[in-house]
PDB file of C-alpha atoms in Angstrom:
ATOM      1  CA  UNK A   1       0.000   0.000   0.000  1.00  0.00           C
ATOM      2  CA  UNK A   2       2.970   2.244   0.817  1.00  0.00           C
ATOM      3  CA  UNK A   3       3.294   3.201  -2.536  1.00  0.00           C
ATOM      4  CA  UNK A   4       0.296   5.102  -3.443  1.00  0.00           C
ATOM      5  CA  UNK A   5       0.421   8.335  -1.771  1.00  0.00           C
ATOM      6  CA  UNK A   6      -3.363   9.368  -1.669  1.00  0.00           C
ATOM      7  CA  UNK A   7      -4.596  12.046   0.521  1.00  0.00           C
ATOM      8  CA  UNK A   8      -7.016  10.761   3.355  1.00  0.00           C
ATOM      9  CA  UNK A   9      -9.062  13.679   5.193  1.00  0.00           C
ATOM     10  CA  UNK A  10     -10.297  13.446   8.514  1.00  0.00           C
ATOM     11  CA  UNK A  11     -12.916  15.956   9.893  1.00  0.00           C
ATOM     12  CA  UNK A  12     -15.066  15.551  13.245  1.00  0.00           C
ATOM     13  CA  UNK A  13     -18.861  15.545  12.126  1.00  0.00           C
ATOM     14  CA  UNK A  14     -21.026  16.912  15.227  1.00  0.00           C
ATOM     15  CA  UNK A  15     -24.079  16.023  13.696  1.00  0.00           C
ATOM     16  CA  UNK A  16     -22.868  12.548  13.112  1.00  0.00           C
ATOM     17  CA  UNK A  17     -20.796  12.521  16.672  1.00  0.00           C
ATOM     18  CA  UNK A  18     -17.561  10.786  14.824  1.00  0.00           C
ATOM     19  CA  UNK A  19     -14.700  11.429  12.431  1.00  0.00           C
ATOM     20  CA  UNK A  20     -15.577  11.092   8.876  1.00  0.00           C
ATOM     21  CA  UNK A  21     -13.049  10.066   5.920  1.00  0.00           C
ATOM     22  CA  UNK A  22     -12.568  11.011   2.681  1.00  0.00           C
ATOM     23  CA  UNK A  23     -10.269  10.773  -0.433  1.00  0.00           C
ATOM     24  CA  UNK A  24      -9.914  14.199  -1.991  1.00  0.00           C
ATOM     25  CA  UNK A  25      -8.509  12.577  -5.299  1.00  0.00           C
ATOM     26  CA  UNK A  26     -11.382  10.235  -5.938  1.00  0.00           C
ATOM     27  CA  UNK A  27     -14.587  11.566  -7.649  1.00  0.00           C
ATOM     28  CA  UNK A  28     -17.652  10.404  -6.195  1.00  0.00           C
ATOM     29  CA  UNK A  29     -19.253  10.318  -2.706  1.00  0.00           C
ATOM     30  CA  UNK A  30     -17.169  12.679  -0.254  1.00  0.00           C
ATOM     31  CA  UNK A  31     -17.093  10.459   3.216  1.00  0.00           C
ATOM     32  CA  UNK A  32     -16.384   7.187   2.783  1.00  0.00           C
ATOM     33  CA  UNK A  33     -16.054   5.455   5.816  1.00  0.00           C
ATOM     34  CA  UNK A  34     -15.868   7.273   9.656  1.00  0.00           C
ATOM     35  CA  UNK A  35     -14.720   5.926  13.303  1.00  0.00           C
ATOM     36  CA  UNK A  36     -16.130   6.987  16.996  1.00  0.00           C
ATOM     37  CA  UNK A  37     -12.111   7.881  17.817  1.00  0.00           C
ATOM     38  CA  UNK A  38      -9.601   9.388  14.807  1.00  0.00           C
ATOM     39  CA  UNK A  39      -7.595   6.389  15.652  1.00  0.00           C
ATOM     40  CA  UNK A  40     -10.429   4.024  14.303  1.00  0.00           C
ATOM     41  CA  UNK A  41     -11.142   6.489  11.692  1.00  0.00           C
ATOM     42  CA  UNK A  42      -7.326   6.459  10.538  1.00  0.00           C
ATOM     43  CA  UNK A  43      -7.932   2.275  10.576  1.00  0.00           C
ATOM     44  CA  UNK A  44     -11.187   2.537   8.768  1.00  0.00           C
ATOM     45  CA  UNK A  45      -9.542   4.734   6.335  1.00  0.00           C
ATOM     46  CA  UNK A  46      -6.872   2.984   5.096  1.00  0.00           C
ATOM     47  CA  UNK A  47      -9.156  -0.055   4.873  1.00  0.00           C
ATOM     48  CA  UNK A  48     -11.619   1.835   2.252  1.00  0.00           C
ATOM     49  CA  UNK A  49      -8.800   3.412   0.400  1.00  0.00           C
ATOM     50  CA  UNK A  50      -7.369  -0.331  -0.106  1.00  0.00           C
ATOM     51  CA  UNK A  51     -11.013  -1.767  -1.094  1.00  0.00           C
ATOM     52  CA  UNK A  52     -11.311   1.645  -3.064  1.00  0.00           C
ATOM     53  CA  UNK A  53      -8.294   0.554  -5.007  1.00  0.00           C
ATOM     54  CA  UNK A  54      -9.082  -2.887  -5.237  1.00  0.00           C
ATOM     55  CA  UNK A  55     -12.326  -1.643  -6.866  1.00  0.00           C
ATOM     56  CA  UNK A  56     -10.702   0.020  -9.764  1.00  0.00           C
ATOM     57  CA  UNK A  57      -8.442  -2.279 -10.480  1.00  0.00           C
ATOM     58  CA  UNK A  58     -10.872  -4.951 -10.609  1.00  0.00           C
ATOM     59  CA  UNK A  59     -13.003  -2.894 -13.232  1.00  0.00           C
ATOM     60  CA  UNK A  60      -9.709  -1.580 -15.067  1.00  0.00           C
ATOM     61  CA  UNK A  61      -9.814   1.758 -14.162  1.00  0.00           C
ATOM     62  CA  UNK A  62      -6.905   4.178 -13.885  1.00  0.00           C
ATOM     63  CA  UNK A  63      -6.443   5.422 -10.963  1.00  0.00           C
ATOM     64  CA  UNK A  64      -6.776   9.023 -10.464  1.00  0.00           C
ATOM     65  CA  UNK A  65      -3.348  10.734 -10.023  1.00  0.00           C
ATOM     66  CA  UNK A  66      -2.867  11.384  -6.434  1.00  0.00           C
ATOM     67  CA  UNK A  67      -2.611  15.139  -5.295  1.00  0.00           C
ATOM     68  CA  UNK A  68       1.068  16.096  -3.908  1.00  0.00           C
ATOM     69  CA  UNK A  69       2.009  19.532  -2.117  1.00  0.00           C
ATOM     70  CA  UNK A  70       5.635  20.512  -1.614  1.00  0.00           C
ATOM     71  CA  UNK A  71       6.976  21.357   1.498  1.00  0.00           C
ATOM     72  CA  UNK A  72       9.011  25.024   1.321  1.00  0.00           C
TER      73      UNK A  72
END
């Protein structure tokens, strides 16, 4: 997995009470999985983003190219 370099967003939902995920780089639905502490959200994260790119490559999809900042 180390070697796709995708962006995973956290944010703290109040109306949801928990952390929800998402992948910037992939178009679609914007949460995609969430977790009662950021620990299990972090854990439930890199689970979908796995299944996420198990799902394209299954279909033959390219992947979307993954977003990457530079430090200054």
């Amino acid at each position: 997995m180390s070697k796709f370099k995708y962006q995973m967003l956290i944010q703290w939902s109040e109306q949801d009470n928990c952390f929800l995920v998402g992948f910037p780089d992939f178009p679609g639905q914007r949460w995609r999985t969430h977790g009662d502490t950021y620990e299990e959200a972090v854990t439930n994260g890199i689970e979908a983003l796995e299944s996420l790119i198990m799902a394209y490559e299954a279909t033959n999809e390219t992947l979307p190219e993954p977003t990457v900042n530079q430090a200054a």
